Amino acid sequence: MEEYEGRLNPIAEYFNEQVIIDPTIYPTLRSSFRKDFCKWAEANGFDNMKSIGATRFWDLFKKVLKDNGITDLEEVKIDGNYHVKGIGIRP
């Protein structure tokens, strides 16, 4: 079922493969998730998703987070840029 959902929503598949949940991780630059997703989408054959806009991506990404039980996402502004606490991107 998870694989099926991933094919319907590539952002859910990206989340399962690339996102780390760790409350101790240093805040991750919010735009890094979209940038990494676009690279991942291209490498995984989701060519129609690699040019998704930042606002649309973040809306869909937050929905995936919520679907995975992450409802208390904390965003902080560091040096003028938004960062997200508690989640990161796998190296």
Short mmCIF file of C-alpha atoms in Angstrom, two decimals, residues 1 3 8-9 13 18 24 27 39 58 60 66 73 76 78 80 83 91:
data_model
loop_
_atom_site.label_atom_id
_atom_site.label_comp_id
_atom_site.label_asym_id
_atom_site.label_seq_id
_atom_site.Cartn_x
_atom_site.Cartn_y
_atom_site.Cartn_z
CA MET A 1 0.00 0.00 0.00
CA GLU A 3 4.45 1.83 -2.55
CA LEU A 8 0.29 8.46 -6.55
CA ASN A 9 2.15 11.08 -4.55
CA GLU A 13 7.74 8.39 -1.63
CA GLN A 18 15.00 10.81 1.99
CA THR A 24 18.07 16.79 17.86
CA PRO A 27 17.35 23.08 11.74
CA LYS A 39 16.93 16.09 -7.84
CA TRP A 58 5.63 22.94 0.65
CA LEU A 60 2.07 18.93 -0.39
CA LYS A 66 0.70 15.43 8.73
CA LEU A 73 6.45 21.21 12.81
CA VAL A 76 12.41 29.24 12.65
CA ILE A 78 17.76 32.10 10.80
CA GLY A 80 16.49 35.74 7.05
CA HIS A 83 14.47 26.53 8.64
CA PRO A 91 23.06 12.41 3.17
#
